[in-house]
mmCIF file of C-alpha atoms and ligand atoms in Angstrom:
data_model
loop_
_atom_site.group_PDB
_atom_site.id
_atom_site.type_symbol
_atom_site.label_atom_id
_atom_site.label_comp_id
_atom_site.label_asym_id
_atom_site.label_seq_id
_atom_site.Cartn_x
_atom_site.Cartn_y
_atom_site.Cartn_z
ATOM 1 C CA MET I 1 101.180 70.281 -123.090
ATOM 2 C CA LYS I 2 101.845 68.862 -119.604
ATOM 3 C CA THR I 3 98.621 67.943 -117.779
ATOM 4 C CA PRO I 4 98.122 70.223 -114.695
ATOM 5 C CA THR I 5 98.417 68.200 -111.517
ATOM 6 C CA ASN I 6 97.117 70.634 -108.909
ATOM 7 C CA LYS I 7 94.086 72.901 -108.455
ATOM 8 C CA ALA I 8 95.934 76.107 -109.401
ATOM 9 C CA GLY I 9 97.230 74.459 -112.550
ATOM 10 C CA TRP I 10 93.732 73.498 -113.685
ATOM 11 C CA LEU I 11 92.405 76.945 -112.861
ATOM 12 C CA ALA I 12 95.147 78.564 -114.923
ATOM 13 C CA ALA I 13 94.444 76.220 -117.841
ATOM 14 C CA VAL I 14 90.698 76.975 -117.714
ATOM 15 C CA LEU I 15 91.382 80.727 -117.556
ATOM 16 C CA VAL I 16 93.683 80.604 -120.577
ATOM 17 C CA ILE I 17 91.060 78.714 -122.566
ATOM 18 C CA LEU I 18 88.304 81.181 -121.543
ATOM 19 C CA MET I 19 90.433 84.240 -122.313
ATOM 20 C CA THR I 20 91.270 83.043 -125.825
ATOM 21 C CA ALA I 21 87.868 81.595 -126.722
ATOM 22 C CA LEU I 22 85.417 84.129 -125.250
ATOM 23 C CA PRO I 23 86.276 87.280 -127.249
ATOM 24 C CA VAL I 24 85.951 85.341 -130.523
ATOM 25 C CA GLN I 25 82.629 83.934 -129.405
ATOM 26 C CA ALA I 26 81.369 87.392 -128.335
ATOM 27 C CA GLN I 27 82.329 88.922 -131.682
ATOM 28 C CA LYS I 28 80.519 86.202 -133.563
ATOM 29 C CA THR I 29 77.270 86.300 -131.657
ATOM 30 C CA ASP I 30 76.656 89.891 -130.563
ATOM 31 C CA ASP I 31 74.116 90.933 -133.152
ATOM 32 C CA SER I 32 71.666 92.061 -130.449
ATOM 33 C CA LEU I 33 71.639 95.714 -131.557
ATOM 34 C CA TYR I 34 71.088 94.661 -135.176
ATOM 35 C CA ARG I 35 68.154 92.503 -134.069
ATOM 36 C CA ASP I 36 66.763 95.208 -131.724
ATOM 37 C CA LEU I 37 66.822 97.650 -134.638
ATOM 38 C CA GLY I 38 64.672 95.219 -136.614
ATOM 39 C CA GLY I 39 67.276 93.755 -138.949
ATOM 40 C CA LEU I 40 67.965 94.658 -142.547
ATOM 41 C CA GLU I 41 64.347 95.346 -143.464
ATOM 42 C CA VAL I 42 63.880 98.073 -140.847
ATOM 43 C CA LEU I 43 67.415 99.460 -141.321
ATOM 44 C CA THR I 44 66.797 99.836 -145.061
ATOM 45 C CA LYS I 45 63.596 101.761 -144.355
ATOM 46 C CA VAL I 46 65.215 103.910 -141.669
ATOM 47 C CA VAL I 47 68.057 104.916 -144.004
ATOM 48 C CA ASP I 48 65.664 105.620 -146.904
ATOM 49 C CA ASP I 49 63.466 107.759 -144.625
ATOM 50 C CA THR I 50 66.523 109.582 -143.234
ATOM 51 C CA LEU I 51 67.673 110.528 -146.727
ATOM 52 C CA VAL I 52 64.177 111.682 -147.747
ATOM 53 C CA LEU I 53 64.175 113.930 -144.653
ATOM 54 C CA ALA I 54 67.735 115.122 -145.387
ATOM 55 C CA LEU I 55 66.752 116.101 -148.942
ATOM 56 C CA ALA I 56 63.896 118.187 -147.522
ATOM 57 C CA ASP I 57 66.027 119.660 -144.738
ATOM 58 C CA VAL I 58 67.080 123.216 -145.649
ATOM 59 C CA ARG I 59 70.094 122.902 -143.335
ATOM 60 C CA ILE I 60 71.716 120.137 -145.390
ATOM 61 C CA LYS I 61 69.845 119.394 -148.623
ATOM 62 C CA ASP I 62 72.346 121.249 -150.832
ATOM 63 C CA THR I 63 75.114 118.931 -149.650
ATOM 64 C CA PHE I 64 73.516 116.077 -151.589
ATOM 65 C CA LYS I 65 72.994 117.901 -154.899
ATOM 66 C CA ASP I 66 75.624 115.863 -156.809
ATOM 67 C CA THR I 67 75.080 112.579 -154.982
ATOM 68 C CA ASP I 68 73.700 109.293 -156.304
ATOM 69 C CA MET I 69 71.143 108.859 -153.488
ATOM 70 C CA LYS I 70 70.364 105.234 -154.333
ATOM 71 C CA ARG I 71 74.023 104.282 -153.944
ATOM 72 C CA LEU I 72 74.319 106.366 -150.775
ATOM 73 C CA ALA I 73 71.291 104.642 -149.217
ATOM 74 C CA LYS I 74 72.745 101.214 -150.019
ATOM 75 C CA LEU I 75 76.135 102.095 -148.512
ATOM 76 C CA ILE I 76 74.775 103.676 -145.313
ATOM 77 C CA THR I 77 72.433 100.699 -144.816
ATOM 78 C CA GLU I 78 75.375 98.330 -145.211
ATOM 79 C CA GLN I 79 77.410 100.389 -142.768
ATOM 80 C CA PHE I 80 74.679 100.549 -140.094
ATOM 81 C CA CYS I 81 74.079 96.808 -140.511
ATOM 82 C CA GLU I 82 77.768 96.019 -139.985
ATOM 83 C CA LEU I 83 78.160 98.526 -137.117
ATOM 84 C CA SER I 84 75.218 97.043 -135.220
ATOM 85 C CA GLY I 85 76.597 93.510 -135.540
ATOM 86 C CA GLY I 86 74.560 92.371 -138.539
ATOM 87 C CA PRO I 87 75.689 90.127 -141.406
ATOM 88 C CA CYS I 88 76.852 92.900 -143.787
ATOM 89 C CA LYS I 89 80.202 94.221 -144.960
ATOM 90 C CA TYR I 90 80.532 97.939 -145.724
ATOM 91 C CA SER I 91 81.746 98.246 -149.319
ATOM 92 C CA GLY I 92 82.069 102.039 -149.582
ATOM 93 C CA ASP I 93 85.045 104.351 -149.317
ATOM 94 C CA PRO I 94 86.663 105.501 -146.030
ATOM 95 C CA MET I 95 84.592 108.104 -144.128
ATOM 96 C CA LYS I 96 87.407 110.669 -144.128
ATOM 97 C CA GLU I 97 87.977 110.494 -147.875
ATOM 98 C CA VAL I 98 84.265 110.740 -148.672
ATOM 99 C CA HIS I 99 83.439 113.692 -146.434
ATOM 100 C CA GLN I 100 86.521 115.894 -146.410
ATOM 101 C CA GLY I 101 85.650 117.698 -149.639
ATOM 102 C CA LEU I 102 82.171 118.507 -148.298
ATOM 103 C CA ALA I 103 83.508 120.872 -145.588
ATOM 104 C CA LEU I 104 80.782 119.872 -143.119
ATOM 105 C CA ASN I 105 80.255 121.635 -139.786
ATOM 106 C CA ASN I 106 78.743 120.478 -136.473
ATOM 107 C CA MET I 107 75.378 122.073 -137.234
ATOM 108 C CA GLN I 108 75.095 119.951 -140.400
ATOM 109 C CA PHE I 109 76.196 116.840 -138.529
ATOM 110 C CA ASN I 110 73.512 117.427 -135.887
ATOM 111 C CA ALA I 111 70.917 118.053 -138.589
ATOM 112 C CA LEU I 112 71.555 114.645 -140.158
ATOM 113 C CA VAL I 113 71.460 112.974 -136.721
ATOM 114 C CA GLU I 114 68.076 114.641 -136.048
ATOM 115 C CA ASP I 115 66.755 113.370 -139.377
ATOM 116 C CA LEU I 116 67.980 109.883 -138.482
ATOM 117 C CA GLN I 117 66.254 110.105 -135.084
ATOM 118 C CA ALA I 118 62.996 111.172 -136.736
ATOM 119 C CA ALA I 119 63.285 108.231 -139.156
ATOM 120 C CA MET I 120 63.895 105.815 -136.264
ATOM 121 C CA ASP I 121 60.876 107.280 -134.409
ATOM 122 C CA LYS I 122 58.792 106.645 -137.532
ATOM 123 C CA SER I 123 59.828 102.971 -137.410
ATOM 124 C CA ASN I 124 58.963 102.822 -133.692
ATOM 125 C CA ILE I 125 62.519 102.028 -132.598
ATOM 126 C CA PRO I 126 62.719 102.535 -128.805
ATOM 127 C CA SER I 127 64.968 105.397 -127.697
ATOM 128 C CA ARG I 128 67.395 103.177 -125.793
ATOM 129 C CA THR I 129 68.000 101.231 -129.027
ATOM 130 C CA GLN I 130 68.276 104.481 -131.014
ATOM 131 C CA ASN I 131 70.876 105.721 -128.535
ATOM 132 C CA LYS I 132 72.992 102.600 -128.983
ATOM 133 C CA LEU I 133 73.223 103.198 -132.734
ATOM 134 C CA LEU I 134 73.875 106.925 -132.217
ATOM 135 C CA ALA I 135 76.657 106.085 -129.761
ATOM 136 C CA LEU I 136 78.386 104.078 -132.486
ATOM 137 C CA LEU I 137 78.094 107.015 -134.905
ATOM 138 C CA ALA I 138 79.208 109.723 -132.465
ATOM 139 C CA PRO I 139 82.961 108.993 -132.768
ATOM 140 C CA MET I 140 82.682 109.553 -136.536
ATOM 141 C CA GLN I 141 81.830 113.219 -135.957
ATOM 142 C CA ARG I 142 85.562 113.941 -135.634
ATOM 143 C CA THR I 143 86.200 112.377 -139.035
ATOM 144 C CA VAL I 144 83.195 113.738 -140.899
ATOM 145 C CA VAL I 145 83.189 117.341 -139.603
ATOM 146 C CA THR I 146 86.133 119.325 -140.971
ATOM 147 C CA LYS I 147 84.952 122.909 -140.709
HETATM 148 C C1 LIG U 201 78.100 109.646 -138.582
HETATM 149 C C2 LIG U 201 77.693 110.372 -139.581
HETATM 150 C C3 LIG U 201 77.784 109.937 -141.023
HETATM 151 C C4 LIG U 201 77.880 108.691 -141.555
HETATM 152 C C5 LIG U 201 77.921 107.357 -140.824
HETATM 153 C C6 LIG U 201 77.933 108.838 -142.990
HETATM 154 C C7 LIG U 201 78.021 107.783 -143.889
HETATM 155 C C8 LIG U 201 78.245 107.952 -145.241
HETATM 156 C C9 LIG U 201 78.511 106.891 -146.172
HETATM 157 C C10 LIG U 201 78.559 105.418 -145.819
HETATM 158 C C11 LIG U 201 78.716 107.438 -147.378
HETATM 159 C C12 LIG U 201 79.011 106.713 -148.697
HETATM 160 C C13 LIG U 201 80.504 106.506 -148.904
HETATM 161 C C14 LIG U 201 80.879 106.262 -150.335
HETATM 162 O O1 LIG U 201 80.423 107.001 -151.225
HETATM 163 O O2 LIG U 201 81.656 105.323 -150.589
HETATM 164 C C15 LIG U 201 78.548 108.859 -147.224
HETATM 165 C C16 LIG U 201 78.614 109.792 -148.226
HETATM 166 C C17 LIG U 201 78.121 111.064 -148.123
HETATM 167 N N1 LIG U 201 77.775 111.710 -146.968
HETATM 168 FE FE1 LIG U 201 77.891 110.952 -145.140
HETATM 169 N N2 LIG U 201 77.856 110.170 -143.288
HETATM 170 C C18 LIG U 201 77.755 110.867 -142.123
HETATM 171 C C19 LIG U 201 77.616 112.230 -141.996
HETATM 172 C C20 LIG U 201 77.277 113.061 -143.026
HETATM 173 C C21 LIG U 201 76.779 114.406 -142.886
HETATM 174 C C22 LIG U 201 76.601 115.137 -141.558
HETATM 175 C C23 LIG U 201 76.523 114.856 -144.138
HETATM 176 C C24 LIG U 201 75.948 116.183 -144.570
HETATM 177 C C25 LIG U 201 75.105 116.852 -143.870
HETATM 178 C C26 LIG U 201 76.893 113.812 -145.066
HETATM 179 C C27 LIG U 201 76.823 113.899 -146.428
HETATM 180 C C28 LIG U 201 77.297 112.953 -147.295
HETATM 181 C C29 LIG U 201 77.328 113.112 -148.739
HETATM 182 C C30 LIG U 201 76.861 114.336 -149.519
HETATM 183 C C31 LIG U 201 77.862 111.921 -149.261
HETATM 184 C C32 LIG U 201 78.059 111.562 -150.723
HETATM 185 C C33 LIG U 201 79.324 112.126 -151.281
HETATM 186 C C34 LIG U 201 79.397 111.778 -152.742
HETATM 187 O O3 LIG U 201 78.395 111.916 -153.454
HETATM 188 O O4 LIG U 201 80.460 111.342 -153.162
HETATM 189 N N3 LIG U 201 77.346 112.741 -144.354
HETATM 190 N N4 LIG U 201 78.263 109.146 -145.908
#
């Protein structure tokens, strides 16, 4: 590459370097939500507590009657960890495939979100942190709810 000889040339070169390097750097280091949530230990507890509440929740408990709850807890924990920027890789099936046969409606979706909120309250996660996780889940409503 030709060395820039004027001010504008240097500025352009610096900008190009910043534009290519910064997004990669941001992706690598933004685990702040994962850390705010309390990392894998707290996430594991939050997901376990959510599923205990869901199994006692008359609005949705029947949905889980044929489900391996241990496997489900592991997969949702993995997913929340990855979504929040933590060092996990979701190993389950695509959301659409998994949920389409369940014919879920918005009421059931909201019920599970409420159970998740109650579980996060129990682990003393501040509401602004809760809302950041919920905001990442909200777009999935379109995929999960089919009825
Ligand atoms: C954003 C919302 C949701 C997320 C992130 C989510 C996440 C997941 C994940 C990761 C799995 C495991 C995938 C796999 O088996 O490979 C799963 C399965 C399942 N989810 Fe959801 N889910 C959501 C909403 C719901 C709702 C609202 C219900 C019911 C009220 C529900 C009921 C189920 C059931 C019953 C299974 C297990 C299906 C089976 O046994 O094969 N999910 N979900």
